[in-house]
mmCIF file with all atom_site columns, C-alpha atoms in Angstrom:
data_model
loop_
_atom_site.group_PDB
_atom_site.id
_atom_site.type_symbol
_atom_site.label_atom_id
_atom_site.label_alt_id
_atom_site.label_comp_id
_atom_site.label_asym_id
_atom_site.label_entity_id
_atom_site.label_seq_id
_atom_site.pdbx_PDB_ins_code
_atom_site.Cartn_x
_atom_site.Cartn_y
_atom_site.Cartn_z
_atom_site.occupancy
_atom_site.B_iso_or_equiv
_atom_site.pdbx_formal_charge
_atom_site.auth_seq_id
_atom_site.auth_comp_id
_atom_site.auth_asym_id
_atom_site.auth_atom_id
_atom_site.pdbx_PDB_model_num
ATOM 1  C CA . MET A 1 1  ? 11.340  8.339   -3.511  1.00 87.00 ? 207 MET A CA 1
ATOM 2  C CA . GLU A 1 2  ? 11.594  4.835   -4.918  1.00 96.00 ? 208 GLU A CA 1
ATOM 3  C CA . ILE A 1 3  ? 8.761   2.521   -3.950  1.00 98.00 ? 209 ILE A CA 1
ATOM 4  C CA . LYS A 1 4  ? 9.705   -1.140  -4.109  1.00 98.00 ? 210 LYS A CA 1
ATOM 5  C CA . HIS A 1 5  ? 7.370   -4.120  -4.315  1.00 98.00 ? 211 HIS A CA 1
ATOM 6  C CA . LYS A 1 6  ? 7.722   -7.759  -3.359  1.00 98.00 ? 212 LYS A CA 1
ATOM 7  C CA . GLU A 1 7  ? 5.088   -10.468 -3.424  1.00 96.00 ? 213 GLU A CA 1
ATOM 8  C CA . ASN A 1 8  ? 4.571   -14.190 -3.383  1.00 94.00 ? 214 ASN A CA 1
ATOM 9  C CA . HIS A 1 9  ? 1.443   -16.216 -4.105  1.00 91.00 ? 215 HIS A CA 1
ATOM 10 C CA . SER A 1 10 ? -0.456  -14.940 -1.047  1.00 95.00 ? 216 SER A CA 1
ATOM 11 C CA . ARG A 1 11 ? 1.252   -11.840 0.420   1.00 98.00 ? 217 ARG A CA 1
ATOM 12 C CA . GLY A 1 12 ? 2.824   -8.629  -0.795  1.00 98.00 ? 218 GLY A CA 1
ATOM 13 C CA . ILE A 1 13 ? 4.506   -5.457  0.386   1.00 98.00 ? 219 ILE A CA 1
ATOM 14 C CA . PHE A 1 14 ? 5.122   -2.008  -1.032  1.00 98.00 ? 220 PHE A CA 1
ATOM 15 C CA . TYR A 1 15 ? 7.940   -0.238  0.779   1.00 98.00 ? 221 TYR A CA 1
ATOM 16 C CA . THR A 1 16 ? 10.541  2.476   0.638   1.00 98.00 ? 222 THR A CA 1
ATOM 17 C CA . GLU A 1 17 ? 13.859  2.519   2.405   1.00 96.00 ? 223 GLU A CA 1
ATOM 18 C CA . ASP A 1 18 ? 16.972  4.525   3.141   1.00 94.00 ? 224 ASP A CA 1
ATOM 19 C CA . GLU A 1 19 ? 20.400  3.684   4.528   1.00 93.00 ? 225 GLU A CA 1
ATOM 20 C CA . LYS A 1 20 ? 18.818  2.952   7.942   1.00 92.00 ? 226 LYS A CA 1
ATOM 21 C CA . GLY A 1 21 ? 16.311  0.446   6.524   1.00 95.00 ? 227 GLY A CA 1
ATOM 22 C CA . ILE A 1 22 ? 12.605  0.573   5.791   1.00 97.00 ? 228 ILE A CA 1
ATOM 23 C CA . ILE A 1 23 ? 11.017  4.022   6.061   1.00 97.00 ? 229 ILE A CA 1
ATOM 24 C CA . GLY A 1 24 ? 7.455   2.948   5.293   1.00 98.00 ? 230 GLY A CA 1
ATOM 25 C CA . GLU A 1 25 ? 5.539   -0.148  4.317   1.00 98.00 ? 231 GLU A CA 1
ATOM 26 C CA . LEU A 1 26 ? 2.113   -1.224  3.162   1.00 98.00 ? 232 LEU A CA 1
ATOM 27 C CA . THR A 1 27 ? 1.333   -4.933  3.325   1.00 98.00 ? 233 THR A CA 1
ATOM 28 C CA . TYR A 1 28 ? -1.473  -6.908  1.765   1.00 98.00 ? 234 TYR A CA 1
ATOM 29 C CA . ASN A 1 29 ? -2.937  -10.380 1.579   1.00 98.00 ? 235 ASN A CA 1
ATOM 30 C CA . LYS A 1 30 ? -3.847  -11.644 -1.893  1.00 97.00 ? 236 LYS A CA 1
ATOM 31 C CA . GLU A 1 31 ? -6.814  -13.942 -2.438  1.00 96.00 ? 237 GLU A CA 1
ATOM 32 C CA . GLY A 1 32 ? -7.956  -14.414 -6.004  1.00 95.00 ? 238 GLY A CA 1
ATOM 33 C CA . SER A 1 33 ? -8.417  -10.973 -7.516  1.00 96.00 ? 239 SER A CA 1
ATOM 34 C CA . ILE A 1 34 ? -8.689  -9.194  -4.130  1.00 98.00 ? 240 ILE A CA 1
ATOM 35 C CA . LEU A 1 35 ? -5.817  -7.457  -2.368  1.00 98.00 ? 241 LEU A CA 1
ATOM 36 C CA . THR A 1 36 ? -6.627  -6.851  1.294   1.00 98.00 ? 242 THR A CA 1
ATOM 37 C CA . ILE A 1 37 ? -4.462  -4.061  2.667   1.00 98.00 ? 243 ILE A CA 1
ATOM 38 C CA . ASP A 1 38 ? -3.896  -5.095  6.263   1.00 98.00 ? 244 ASP A CA 1
ATOM 39 C CA . HIS A 1 39 ? -1.095  -2.817  7.486   1.00 98.00 ? 245 HIS A CA 1
ATOM 40 C CA . THR A 1 40 ? 0.478   0.548   6.737   1.00 98.00 ? 246 THR A CA 1
ATOM 41 C CA . GLU A 1 41 ? 3.321   1.944   8.820   1.00 97.00 ? 247 GLU A CA 1
ATOM 42 C CA . VAL A 1 42 ? 5.884   4.749   8.538   1.00 98.00 ? 248 VAL A CA 1
ATOM 43 C CA . ARG A 1 43 ? 8.933   5.212   10.730  1.00 97.00 ? 249 ARG A CA 1
ATOM 44 C CA . ARG A 1 44 ? 7.946   7.648   13.487  1.00 96.00 ? 250 ARG A CA 1
ATOM 45 C CA . GLU A 1 45 ? 10.491  10.349  12.597  1.00 95.00 ? 251 GLU A CA 1
ATOM 46 C CA . ARG A 1 46 ? 9.227   10.364  8.986   1.00 96.00 ? 252 ARG A CA 1
ATOM 47 C CA . GLU A 1 47 ? 5.502   10.577  9.751   1.00 95.00 ? 253 GLU A CA 1
ATOM 48 C CA . GLY A 1 48 ? 3.641   13.492  8.195   1.00 96.00 ? 254 GLY A CA 1
ATOM 49 C CA . GLU A 1 49 ? 5.658   13.480  4.957   1.00 97.00 ? 255 GLU A CA 1
ATOM 50 C CA . GLY A 1 50 ? 2.984   11.752  2.863   1.00 97.00 ? 256 GLY A CA 1
ATOM 51 C CA . ILE A 1 51 ? 4.901   8.478   2.610   1.00 98.00 ? 257 ILE A CA 1
ATOM 52 C CA . ALA A 1 52 ? 1.946   6.273   3.539   1.00 98.00 ? 258 ALA A CA 1
ATOM 53 C CA . SER A 1 53 ? -0.218  8.064   0.968   1.00 98.00 ? 259 SER A CA 1
ATOM 54 C CA . LYS A 1 54 ? 2.401   7.446   -1.722  1.00 98.00 ? 260 LYS A CA 1
ATOM 55 C CA . LEU A 1 55 ? 2.540   3.757   -0.811  1.00 98.00 ? 261 LEU A CA 1
ATOM 56 C CA . LEU A 1 56 ? -1.251  3.555   -1.030  1.00 98.00 ? 262 LEU A CA 1
ATOM 57 C CA . GLU A 1 57 ? -1.256  5.381   -4.359  1.00 98.00 ? 263 GLU A CA 1
ATOM 58 C CA . ARG A 1 58 ? 1.275   2.889   -5.718  1.00 98.00 ? 264 ARG A CA 1
ATOM 59 C CA . SER A 1 59 ? -0.847  -0.059  -4.520  1.00 98.00 ? 265 SER A CA 1
ATOM 60 C CA . VAL A 1 60 ? -3.885  1.407   -6.325  1.00 98.00 ? 266 VAL A CA 1
ATOM 61 C CA . GLN A 1 61 ? -1.809  1.795   -9.490  1.00 98.00 ? 267 GLN A CA 1
ATOM 62 C CA . PHE A 1 62 ? -0.665  -1.834  -9.161  1.00 98.00 ? 268 PHE A CA 1
ATOM 63 C CA . ALA A 1 63 ? -4.279  -2.988  -8.721  1.00 98.00 ? 269 ALA A CA 1
ATOM 64 C CA . ARG A 1 64 ? -5.365  -1.117  -11.840 1.00 98.00 ? 270 ARG A CA 1
ATOM 65 C CA . GLU A 1 65 ? -2.483  -2.474  -13.911 1.00 98.00 ? 271 GLU A CA 1
ATOM 66 C CA . ASN A 1 66 ? -3.204  -6.069  -12.836 1.00 97.00 ? 272 ASN A CA 1
ATOM 67 C CA . ASN A 1 67 ? -7.035  -6.097  -12.626 1.00 97.00 ? 273 ASN A CA 1
ATOM 68 C CA . TYR A 1 68 ? -7.197  -6.448  -8.843  1.00 98.00 ? 274 TYR A CA 1
ATOM 69 C CA . LYS A 1 69 ? -9.706  -4.968  -6.445  1.00 98.00 ? 275 LYS A CA 1
ATOM 70 C CA . ILE A 1 70 ? -8.635  -3.652  -3.039  1.00 98.00 ? 276 ILE A CA 1
ATOM 71 C CA . ASN A 1 71 ? -10.243 -4.313  0.314   1.00 98.00 ? 277 ASN A CA 1
ATOM 72 C CA . PRO A 1 72 ? -8.865  -1.496  2.515   1.00 98.00 ? 278 PRO A CA 1
ATOM 73 C CA . LEU A 1 73 ? -8.930  -3.288  5.877   1.00 97.00 ? 279 LEU A CA 1
ATOM 74 C CA . CYS A 1 74 ? -6.153  -1.216  7.471   1.00 97.00 ? 280 CYS A CA 1
ATOM 75 C CA . PRO A 1 75 ? -7.606  1.910   9.150   1.00 97.00 ? 281 PRO A CA 1
ATOM 76 C CA . PHE A 1 76 ? -5.313  4.283   7.210   1.00 97.00 ? 282 PHE A CA 1
ATOM 77 C CA . ALA A 1 77 ? -6.236  2.722   3.856   1.00 98.00 ? 283 ALA A CA 1
ATOM 78 C CA . GLU A 1 78 ? -9.932  2.691   4.733   1.00 97.00 ? 284 GLU A CA 1
ATOM 79 C CA . VAL A 1 79 ? -9.943  6.400   5.581   1.00 97.00 ? 285 VAL A CA 1
ATOM 80 C CA . LYS A 1 80 ? -8.057  7.276   2.389   1.00 98.00 ? 286 LYS A CA 1
ATOM 81 C CA . PHE A 1 81 ? -10.412 5.180   0.250   1.00 98.00 ? 287 PHE A CA 1
ATOM 82 C CA . ASP A 1 82 ? -13.341 7.050   1.819   1.00 97.00 ? 288 ASP A CA 1
ATOM 83 C CA . GLU A 1 83 ? -11.657 10.425  1.155   1.00 97.00 ? 289 GLU A CA 1
ATOM 84 C CA . ILE A 1 84 ? -10.386 9.855   -2.390  1.00 98.00 ? 290 ILE A CA 1
ATOM 85 C CA . ASP A 1 85 ? -13.155 9.232   -4.913  1.00 97.00 ? 291 ASP A CA 1
ATOM 86 C CA . ALA A 1 86 ? -10.609 8.371   -7.620  1.00 97.00 ? 292 ALA A CA 1
ATOM 87 C CA . TYR A 1 87 ? -9.884  5.095   -5.804  1.00 98.00 ? 293 TYR A CA 1
ATOM 88 C CA . SER A 1 88 ? -13.498 3.861   -6.034  1.00 97.00 ? 294 SER A CA 1
ATOM 89 C CA . ASP A 1 89 ? -12.828 1.952   -9.265  1.00 98.00 ? 295 ASP A CA 1
ATOM 90 C CA . VAL A 1 90 ? -10.553 -0.512  -7.459  1.00 98.00 ? 296 VAL A CA 1
ATOM 91 C CA . ARG A 1 91 ? -12.453 -0.814  -4.182  1.00 98.00 ? 297 ARG A CA 1
ATOM 92 C CA . ALA A 1 92 ? -13.739 -4.333  -3.544  1.00 96.00 ? 298 ALA A CA 1
#
């Protein structure tokens, strides 16, 4: 699965798509060195395949590569940050 990324000076999105369009997306707001994950969504028929987790994993990788911290505001991201100790290094 290819995870794509787009961003401008204040917002960003990690997403994956197929011929029907976007399968899953994770959006964030960027302020200084903090990325606030505010939304994660997967197309209903593709839920349960781990797509949201892969999007979150990619956002953590991006934060590490670019010296950002993550504020997991979205309920999905918050739960995953609480569950996965390996993400603690990028938690704001």
